[in-house]
Protein backbone atom coordinates (compact mmCIF):
# COMPACT_ATOMS: atom_id res chain seq x y z
CA UNK A 1 0.00 0.00 0.00
CA UNK A 2 1.23 3.45 -0.87
CA UNK A 3 1.59 5.76 2.11
CA UNK A 4 1.66 8.87 -0.04
CA UNK A 5 2.21 10.20 -3.55
CA UNK A 6 4.03 13.45 -4.26
CA UNK A 7 3.93 15.11 -7.68
CA UNK A 8 7.30 16.45 -8.73
CA UNK A 9 6.43 19.11 -11.35
CA UNK A 10 6.86 22.04 -8.95
CA UNK A 11 10.13 20.56 -7.62
CA UNK A 12 11.51 20.24 -11.16
CA UNK A 13 10.57 23.83 -11.97
CA UNK A 14 12.36 25.10 -8.86
CA UNK A 15 15.37 22.86 -9.54
CA UNK A 16 15.62 24.15 -13.13
CA UNK A 17 15.64 27.76 -11.89
CA UNK A 18 18.26 27.01 -9.23
CA UNK A 19 20.38 25.07 -11.72
CA UNK A 20 20.21 27.91 -14.26
CA UNK A 21 21.51 30.34 -11.62
CA UNK A 22 24.28 27.93 -10.63
CA UNK A 23 25.37 27.36 -14.27
CA UNK A 24 25.66 31.11 -14.78
CA UNK A 25 27.44 31.72 -11.45
CA UNK A 26 29.99 28.95 -12.09
CA UNK A 27 30.29 29.87 -15.78
CA UNK A 28 29.66 26.30 -16.91
CA UNK A 29 29.87 26.70 -20.66
CA UNK A 30 28.12 23.97 -22.65
CA UNK A 31 27.64 21.50 -19.78
CA UNK A 32 26.98 17.82 -20.42
CA UNK A 33 23.96 16.52 -18.50
CA UNK A 34 24.04 12.84 -17.50
CA UNK A 35 21.25 10.94 -15.74
CA UNK A 36 21.77 7.86 -13.58
CA UNK A 37 19.44 4.96 -14.52
CA UNK A 38 16.53 4.89 -14.03
CA UNK A 39 15.00 7.76 -12.09
CA UNK A 40 17.91 10.10 -12.70
CA UNK A 41 17.48 9.66 -16.45
CA UNK A 42 13.79 10.56 -16.24
CA UNK A 43 14.60 13.71 -14.26
CA UNK A 44 17.52 14.60 -16.53
CA UNK A 45 15.24 14.37 -19.58
CA UNK A 46 12.92 16.97 -18.05
CA UNK A 47 15.71 19.27 -16.85
CA UNK A 48 17.64 18.94 -20.12
CA UNK A 49 14.57 20.10 -22.02
CA UNK A 50 13.69 22.90 -19.56
CA UNK A 51 17.25 24.28 -19.64
CA UNK A 52 17.62 23.80 -23.42
CA UNK A 53 21.10 22.32 -22.99
CA UNK A 54 22.81 21.98 -26.36
CA UNK A 55 24.84 18.81 -25.74
CA UNK A 56 22.87 15.57 -26.07
CA UNK A 57 21.77 13.89 -22.84
CA UNK A 58 23.96 11.10 -21.49
CA UNK A 59 22.95 8.13 -19.33
CA UNK A 60 24.85 5.99 -16.82
CA UNK A 61 24.03 2.54 -15.51
CA UNK A 62 26.30 2.15 -12.49
CA UNK A 63 25.40 -1.50 -11.79
CA UNK A 64 28.98 -2.75 -12.27
CA UNK A 65 30.42 0.09 -10.16
CA UNK A 66 28.34 -0.44 -7.02
CA UNK A 67 30.27 -1.41 -3.89
CA UNK A 68 27.48 -3.80 -2.85
CA UNK A 69 27.68 -5.75 -6.12
CA UNK A 70 29.05 -8.87 -4.42
CA UNK A 71 26.34 -8.78 -1.72
CA UNK A 72 23.29 -7.65 -3.68
CA UNK A 73 24.12 -9.29 -7.00
CA UNK A 74 23.67 -7.87 -10.45
CA UNK A 75 20.66 -5.69 -11.20
CA UNK A 76 18.51 -7.79 -13.56
CA UNK A 77 17.79 -4.70 -15.69
CA UNK A 78 21.36 -3.63 -16.48
CA UNK A 79 21.46 -1.20 -19.38
CA UNK A 80 24.51 0.14 -21.19
CA UNK A 81 25.77 3.59 -20.30
CA UNK A 82 25.49 6.03 -23.18
CA UNK A 83 27.70 9.10 -23.16
CA UNK A 84 27.19 11.07 -26.38
CA UNK A 85 30.58 12.76 -26.30
CA UNK A 86 33.88 12.81 -24.42
CA UNK A 87 33.79 13.80 -20.76
CA UNK A 88 37.42 14.94 -20.62
CA UNK A 89 37.54 18.58 -19.42
CA UNK A 90 33.73 18.89 -19.68
CA UNK A 91 31.48 20.38 -17.03
CA UNK A 92 29.16 17.54 -16.06
CA UNK A 93 25.71 17.92 -14.52
CA UNK A 94 25.02 14.56 -12.87
CA UNK A 95 21.35 13.88 -12.10
CA UNK A 96 19.84 11.26 -9.79
CA UNK A 97 16.45 10.90 -8.16
CA UNK A 98 17.45 10.36 -4.51
CA UNK A 99 20.66 10.83 -2.56
CA UNK A 100 20.78 8.81 0.60
CA UNK A 101 24.11 7.21 1.55
CA UNK A 102 26.15 8.77 -1.28
CA UNK A 103 27.24 5.35 -2.57
CA UNK A 104 25.31 5.56 -5.86
CA UNK A 105 26.91 8.93 -6.60
CA UNK A 106 30.37 7.57 -5.74
CA UNK A 107 29.80 4.69 -8.17
CA UNK A 108 28.63 7.14 -10.86
CA UNK A 109 31.72 9.32 -10.40
CA UNK A 110 33.97 6.24 -10.61
CA UNK A 111 32.36 5.31 -13.92
CA UNK A 112 32.59 8.89 -15.23
CA UNK A 113 36.30 9.01 -14.48
CA UNK A 114 36.78 5.81 -16.48
CA UNK A 115 35.62 7.84 -19.51
CA UNK A 116 37.93 10.79 -18.76
CA UNK A 117 38.60 13.54 -16.21
CA UNK A 118 35.74 16.07 -16.14
CA UNK A 119 36.48 19.74 -15.49
CA UNK A 120 33.74 19.65 -12.80
CA UNK A 121 30.75 17.64 -11.64
CA UNK A 122 27.61 19.38 -10.42
CA UNK A 123 25.26 17.03 -8.59
CA UNK A 124 21.49 17.46 -8.90
CA UNK A 125 19.03 15.28 -6.98
CA UNK A 126 15.29 15.44 -6.58
CA UNK A 127 15.37 14.30 -2.94
CA UNK A 128 17.92 14.23 -0.15
CA UNK A 129 17.20 11.65 2.56
CA UNK A 130 20.07 12.84 4.81
CA UNK A 131 21.44 9.38 5.59
CA UNK A 132 25.02 9.85 4.39
CA UNK A 133 27.68 7.21 4.69
CA UNK A 134 30.07 9.11 2.40
CA UNK A 135 30.88 12.84 2.35
CA UNK A 136 28.96 13.60 -0.87
CA UNK A 137 26.44 16.45 -1.11
CA UNK A 138 24.14 17.61 -3.89
CA UNK A 139 24.60 21.10 -5.36
CA UNK A 140 20.90 21.34 -6.25
CA UNK A 141 18.17 19.42 -4.41
CA UNK A 142 14.44 19.58 -4.97
CA UNK A 143 13.58 18.79 -1.37
CA UNK A 144 14.70 16.90 1.74
CA UNK A 145 12.65 14.11 3.19
CA UNK A 146 12.75 12.32 6.52
CA UNK A 147 11.49 8.76 6.29
CA UNK A 148 10.57 6.41 9.10
CA UNK A 149 12.75 3.31 9.39
CA UNK A 150 10.02 1.19 7.78
CA UNK A 151 9.48 3.54 4.79
CA UNK A 152 11.11 4.00 1.43
CA UNK A 153 10.62 6.40 -1.44
CA UNK A 154 10.36 5.45 -5.11
CA UNK A 155 10.23 7.68 -8.18
CA UNK A 156 7.64 6.41 -10.64
CA UNK A 157 7.44 7.43 -14.26
CA UNK A 158 8.50 8.43 -16.74
CA UNK A 159 5.07 9.98 -17.40
CA UNK A 160 3.85 11.27 -15.08
CA UNK A 161 6.72 11.60 -12.65
CA UNK A 162 5.67 11.11 -9.05
CA UNK A 163 7.24 10.10 -5.76
CA UNK A 164 5.65 7.28 -3.81
CA UNK A 165 6.31 6.75 -0.12
CA UNK A 166 5.72 3.14 0.80
CA UNK A 167 6.11 0.81 3.74
CA UNK A 168 9.10 -1.51 3.16
CA UNK A 169 7.01 -4.65 3.58
CA UNK A 170 4.63 -3.61 0.78
CA UNK A 171 6.97 -3.71 -2.22
PDB file of C-alpha atoms in Angstrom:
ATOM      1  CA  UNK A   1       0.000   0.000   0.000  1.00  0.00           C
ATOM      2  CA  UNK A   2       1.232   3.453  -0.872  1.00  0.00           C
ATOM      3  CA  UNK A   3       1.587   5.764   2.108  1.00  0.00           C
ATOM      4  CA  UNK A   4       1.659   8.874  -0.038  1.00  0.00           C
ATOM      5  CA  UNK A   5       2.213  10.199  -3.555  1.00  0.00           C
ATOM      6  CA  UNK A   6       4.034  13.446  -4.257  1.00  0.00           C
ATOM      7  CA  UNK A   7       3.930  15.108  -7.681  1.00  0.00           C
ATOM      8  CA  UNK A   8       7.296  16.449  -8.731  1.00  0.00           C
ATOM      9  CA  UNK A   9       6.431  19.106 -11.348  1.00  0.00           C
ATOM     10  CA  UNK A  10       6.860  22.036  -8.955  1.00  0.00           C
ATOM     11  CA  UNK A  11      10.129  20.565  -7.618  1.00  0.00           C
ATOM     12  CA  UNK A  12      11.513  20.240 -11.163  1.00  0.00           C
ATOM     13  CA  UNK A  13      10.567  23.831 -11.972  1.00  0.00           C
ATOM     14  CA  UNK A  14      12.363  25.097  -8.858  1.00  0.00           C
ATOM     15  CA  UNK A  15      15.365  22.856  -9.545  1.00  0.00           C
ATOM     16  CA  UNK A  16      15.625  24.150 -13.128  1.00  0.00           C
ATOM     17  CA  UNK A  17      15.640  27.757 -11.887  1.00  0.00           C
ATOM     18  CA  UNK A  18      18.262  27.014  -9.232  1.00  0.00           C
ATOM     19  CA  UNK A  19      20.383  25.071 -11.719  1.00  0.00           C
ATOM     20  CA  UNK A  20      20.205  27.912 -14.258  1.00  0.00           C
ATOM     21  CA  UNK A  21      21.507  30.335 -11.623  1.00  0.00           C
ATOM     22  CA  UNK A  22      24.276  27.927 -10.630  1.00  0.00           C
ATOM     23  CA  UNK A  23      25.366  27.359 -14.269  1.00  0.00           C
ATOM     24  CA  UNK A  24      25.657  31.113 -14.775  1.00  0.00           C
ATOM     25  CA  UNK A  25      27.437  31.719 -11.448  1.00  0.00           C
ATOM     26  CA  UNK A  26      29.986  28.955 -12.088  1.00  0.00           C
ATOM     27  CA  UNK A  27      30.288  29.867 -15.779  1.00  0.00           C
ATOM     28  CA  UNK A  28      29.663  26.297 -16.905  1.00  0.00           C
ATOM     29  CA  UNK A  29      29.871  26.702 -20.664  1.00  0.00           C
ATOM     30  CA  UNK A  30      28.124  23.971 -22.654  1.00  0.00           C
ATOM     31  CA  UNK A  31      27.636  21.496 -19.784  1.00  0.00           C
ATOM     32  CA  UNK A  32      26.981  17.816 -20.419  1.00  0.00           C
ATOM     33  CA  UNK A  33      23.959  16.516 -18.500  1.00  0.00           C
ATOM     34  CA  UNK A  34      24.041  12.843 -17.496  1.00  0.00           C
ATOM     35  CA  UNK A  35      21.245  10.945 -15.744  1.00  0.00           C
ATOM     36  CA  UNK A  36      21.771   7.857 -13.579  1.00  0.00           C
ATOM     37  CA  UNK A  37      19.435   4.962 -14.524  1.00  0.00           C
ATOM     38  CA  UNK A  38      16.532   4.888 -14.028  1.00  0.00           C
ATOM     39  CA  UNK A  39      14.996   7.755 -12.088  1.00  0.00           C
ATOM     40  CA  UNK A  40      17.906  10.102 -12.695  1.00  0.00           C
ATOM     41  CA  UNK A  41      17.482   9.661 -16.449  1.00  0.00           C
ATOM     42  CA  UNK A  42      13.788  10.561 -16.240  1.00  0.00           C
ATOM     43  CA  UNK A  43      14.603  13.706 -14.260  1.00  0.00           C
ATOM     44  CA  UNK A  44      17.518  14.596 -16.526  1.00  0.00           C
ATOM     45  CA  UNK A  45      15.244  14.370 -19.581  1.00  0.00           C
ATOM     46  CA  UNK A  46      12.918  16.973 -18.051  1.00  0.00           C
ATOM     47  CA  UNK A  47      15.713  19.269 -16.847  1.00  0.00           C
ATOM     48  CA  UNK A  48      17.641  18.938 -20.120  1.00  0.00           C
ATOM     49  CA  UNK A  49      14.572  20.100 -22.020  1.00  0.00           C
ATOM     50  CA  UNK A  50      13.690  22.904 -19.563  1.00  0.00           C
ATOM     51  CA  UNK A  51      17.255  24.277 -19.641  1.00  0.00           C
ATOM     52  CA  UNK A  52      17.621  23.801 -23.418  1.00  0.00           C
ATOM     53  CA  UNK A  53      21.102  22.320 -22.987  1.00  0.00           C
ATOM     54  CA  UNK A  54      22.810  21.979 -26.357  1.00  0.00           C
ATOM     55  CA  UNK A  55      24.841  18.812 -25.735  1.00  0.00           C
ATOM     56  CA  UNK A  56      22.872  15.572 -26.066  1.00  0.00           C
ATOM     57  CA  UNK A  57      21.769  13.890 -22.840  1.00  0.00           C
ATOM     58  CA  UNK A  58      23.960  11.098 -21.485  1.00  0.00           C
ATOM     59  CA  UNK A  59      22.953   8.133 -19.332  1.00  0.00           C
ATOM     60  CA  UNK A  60      24.848   5.994 -16.816  1.00  0.00           C
ATOM     61  CA  UNK A  61      24.031   2.544 -15.506  1.00  0.00           C
ATOM     62  CA  UNK A  62      26.298   2.147 -12.491  1.00  0.00           C
ATOM     63  CA  UNK A  63      25.402  -1.503 -11.789  1.00  0.00           C
ATOM     64  CA  UNK A  64      28.976  -2.755 -12.269  1.00  0.00           C
ATOM     65  CA  UNK A  65      30.417   0.087 -10.157  1.00  0.00           C
ATOM     66  CA  UNK A  66      28.344  -0.440  -7.019  1.00  0.00           C
ATOM     67  CA  UNK A  67      30.270  -1.410  -3.893  1.00  0.00           C
ATOM     68  CA  UNK A  68      27.485  -3.799  -2.854  1.00  0.00           C
ATOM     69  CA  UNK A  69      27.676  -5.748  -6.120  1.00  0.00           C
ATOM     70  CA  UNK A  70      29.055  -8.870  -4.422  1.00  0.00           C
ATOM     71  CA  UNK A  71      26.336  -8.776  -1.717  1.00  0.00           C
ATOM     72  CA  UNK A  72      23.294  -7.646  -3.679  1.00  0.00           C
ATOM     73  CA  UNK A  73      24.117  -9.294  -6.998  1.00  0.00           C
ATOM     74  CA  UNK A  74      23.666  -7.865 -10.451  1.00  0.00           C
ATOM     75  CA  UNK A  75      20.665  -5.689 -11.198  1.00  0.00           C
ATOM     76  CA  UNK A  76      18.513  -7.790 -13.563  1.00  0.00           C
ATOM     77  CA  UNK A  77      17.790  -4.700 -15.693  1.00  0.00           C
ATOM     78  CA  UNK A  78      21.358  -3.626 -16.484  1.00  0.00           C
ATOM     79  CA  UNK A  79      21.463  -1.195 -19.385  1.00  0.00           C
ATOM     80  CA  UNK A  80      24.510   0.137 -21.188  1.00  0.00           C
ATOM     81  CA  UNK A  81      25.765   3.589 -20.301  1.00  0.00           C
ATOM     82  CA  UNK A  82      25.492   6.030 -23.183  1.00  0.00           C
ATOM     83  CA  UNK A  83      27.702   9.096 -23.163  1.00  0.00           C
ATOM     84  CA  UNK A  84      27.188  11.074 -26.378  1.00  0.00           C
ATOM     85  CA  UNK A  85      30.582  12.763 -26.297  1.00  0.00           C
ATOM     86  CA  UNK A  86      33.878  12.809 -24.422  1.00  0.00           C
ATOM     87  CA  UNK A  87      33.788  13.796 -20.758  1.00  0.00           C
ATOM     88  CA  UNK A  88      37.419  14.943 -20.621  1.00  0.00           C
ATOM     89  CA  UNK A  89      37.542  18.582 -19.423  1.00  0.00           C
ATOM     90  CA  UNK A  90      33.731  18.892 -19.678  1.00  0.00           C
ATOM     91  CA  UNK A  91      31.477  20.378 -17.035  1.00  0.00           C
ATOM     92  CA  UNK A  92      29.158  17.536 -16.060  1.00  0.00           C
ATOM     93  CA  UNK A  93      25.706  17.916 -14.525  1.00  0.00           C
ATOM     94  CA  UNK A  94      25.019  14.557 -12.870  1.00  0.00           C
ATOM     95  CA  UNK A  95      21.348  13.878 -12.095  1.00  0.00           C
ATOM     96  CA  UNK A  96      19.839  11.262  -9.785  1.00  0.00           C
ATOM     97  CA  UNK A  97      16.448  10.897  -8.163  1.00  0.00           C
ATOM     98  CA  UNK A  98      17.452  10.360  -4.513  1.00  0.00           C
ATOM     99  CA  UNK A  99      20.663  10.826  -2.564  1.00  0.00           C
ATOM    100  CA  UNK A 100      20.775   8.809   0.604  1.00  0.00           C
ATOM    101  CA  UNK A 101      24.114   7.211   1.548  1.00  0.00           C
ATOM    102  CA  UNK A 102      26.153   8.767  -1.282  1.00  0.00           C
ATOM    103  CA  UNK A 103      27.238   5.346  -2.573  1.00  0.00           C
ATOM    104  CA  UNK A 104      25.314   5.561  -5.862  1.00  0.00           C
ATOM    105  CA  UNK A 105      26.911   8.928  -6.601  1.00  0.00           C
ATOM    106  CA  UNK A 106      30.365   7.572  -5.740  1.00  0.00           C
ATOM    107  CA  UNK A 107      29.797   4.694  -8.167  1.00  0.00           C
ATOM    108  CA  UNK A 108      28.631   7.140 -10.864  1.00  0.00           C
ATOM    109  CA  UNK A 109      31.717   9.318 -10.404  1.00  0.00           C
ATOM    110  CA  UNK A 110      33.967   6.240 -10.608  1.00  0.00           C
ATOM    111  CA  UNK A 111      32.362   5.314 -13.921  1.00  0.00           C
ATOM    112  CA  UNK A 112      32.588   8.886 -15.230  1.00  0.00           C
ATOM    113  CA  UNK A 113      36.302   9.015 -14.480  1.00  0.00           C
ATOM    114  CA  UNK A 114      36.783   5.807 -16.481  1.00  0.00           C
ATOM    115  CA  UNK A 115      35.624   7.845 -19.506  1.00  0.00           C
ATOM    116  CA  UNK A 116      37.934  10.793 -18.764  1.00  0.00           C
ATOM    117  CA  UNK A 117      38.599  13.537 -16.209  1.00  0.00           C
ATOM    118  CA  UNK A 118      35.740  16.074 -16.139  1.00  0.00           C
ATOM    119  CA  UNK A 119      36.478  19.742 -15.485  1.00  0.00           C
ATOM    120  CA  UNK A 120      33.743  19.649 -12.799  1.00  0.00           C
ATOM    121  CA  UNK A 121      30.748  17.644 -11.637  1.00  0.00           C
ATOM    122  CA  UNK A 122      27.612  19.382 -10.419  1.00  0.00           C
ATOM    123  CA  UNK A 123      25.263  17.029  -8.586  1.00  0.00           C
ATOM    124  CA  UNK A 124      21.494  17.455  -8.900  1.00  0.00           C
ATOM    125  CA  UNK A 125      19.030  15.278  -6.981  1.00  0.00           C
ATOM    126  CA  UNK A 126      15.290  15.435  -6.580  1.00  0.00           C
ATOM    127  CA  UNK A 127      15.369  14.301  -2.939  1.00  0.00           C
ATOM    128  CA  UNK A 128      17.916  14.226  -0.152  1.00  0.00           C
ATOM    129  CA  UNK A 129      17.205  11.651   2.559  1.00  0.00           C
ATOM    130  CA  UNK A 130      20.069  12.844   4.810  1.00  0.00           C
ATOM    131  CA  UNK A 131      21.444   9.385   5.591  1.00  0.00           C
ATOM    132  CA  UNK A 132      25.016   9.854   4.389  1.00  0.00           C
ATOM    133  CA  UNK A 133      27.684   7.206   4.692  1.00  0.00           C
ATOM    134  CA  UNK A 134      30.069   9.110   2.400  1.00  0.00           C
ATOM    135  CA  UNK A 135      30.884  12.840   2.347  1.00  0.00           C
ATOM    136  CA  UNK A 136      28.963  13.602  -0.869  1.00  0.00           C
ATOM    137  CA  UNK A 137      26.440  16.446  -1.105  1.00  0.00           C
ATOM    138  CA  UNK A 138      24.139  17.614  -3.894  1.00  0.00           C
ATOM    139  CA  UNK A 139      24.597  21.100  -5.357  1.00  0.00           C
ATOM    140  CA  UNK A 140      20.900  21.337  -6.250  1.00  0.00           C
ATOM    141  CA  UNK A 141      18.171  19.422  -4.410  1.00  0.00           C
ATOM    142  CA  UNK A 142      14.436  19.579  -4.974  1.00  0.00           C
ATOM    143  CA  UNK A 143      13.580  18.787  -1.365  1.00  0.00           C
ATOM    144  CA  UNK A 144      14.702  16.905   1.740  1.00  0.00           C
ATOM    145  CA  UNK A 145      12.648  14.114   3.190  1.00  0.00           C
ATOM    146  CA  UNK A 146      12.752  12.321   6.521  1.00  0.00           C
ATOM    147  CA  UNK A 147      11.486   8.760   6.287  1.00  0.00           C
ATOM    148  CA  UNK A 148      10.574   6.414   9.102  1.00  0.00           C
ATOM    149  CA  UNK A 149      12.752   3.309   9.389  1.00  0.00           C
ATOM    150  CA  UNK A 150      10.018   1.186   7.784  1.00  0.00           C
ATOM    151  CA  UNK A 151       9.479   3.539   4.792  1.00  0.00           C
ATOM    152  CA  UNK A 152      11.114   3.996   1.427  1.00  0.00           C
ATOM    153  CA  UNK A 153      10.622   6.404  -1.443  1.00  0.00           C
ATOM    154  CA  UNK A 154      10.360   5.452  -5.111  1.00  0.00           C
ATOM    155  CA  UNK A 155      10.227   7.682  -8.181  1.00  0.00           C
ATOM    156  CA  UNK A 156       7.645   6.414 -10.641  1.00  0.00           C
ATOM    157  CA  UNK A 157       7.438   7.430 -14.257  1.00  0.00           C
ATOM    158  CA  UNK A 158       8.495   8.430 -16.737  1.00  0.00           C
ATOM    159  CA  UNK A 159       5.071   9.979 -17.403  1.00  0.00           C
ATOM    160  CA  UNK A 160       3.849  11.273 -15.076  1.00  0.00           C
ATOM    161  CA  UNK A 161       6.715  11.602 -12.650  1.00  0.00           C
ATOM    162  CA  UNK A 162       5.671  11.107  -9.048  1.00  0.00           C
ATOM    163  CA  UNK A 163       7.238  10.095  -5.760  1.00  0.00           C
ATOM    164  CA  UNK A 164       5.645   7.283  -3.813  1.00  0.00           C
ATOM    165  CA  UNK A 165       6.309   6.755  -0.122  1.00  0.00           C
ATOM    166  CA  UNK A 166       5.723   3.138   0.804  1.00  0.00           C
ATOM    167  CA  UNK A 167       6.115   0.813   3.743  1.00  0.00           C
ATOM    168  CA  UNK A 168       9.096  -1.509   3.162  1.00  0.00           C
ATOM    169  CA  UNK A 169       7.010  -4.648   3.585  1.00  0.00           C
ATOM    170  CA  UNK A 170       4.631  -3.606   0.775  1.00  0.00           C
ATOM    171  CA  UNK A 171       6.968  -3.707  -2.225  1.00  0.00           C
TER     172      UNK A 171
END
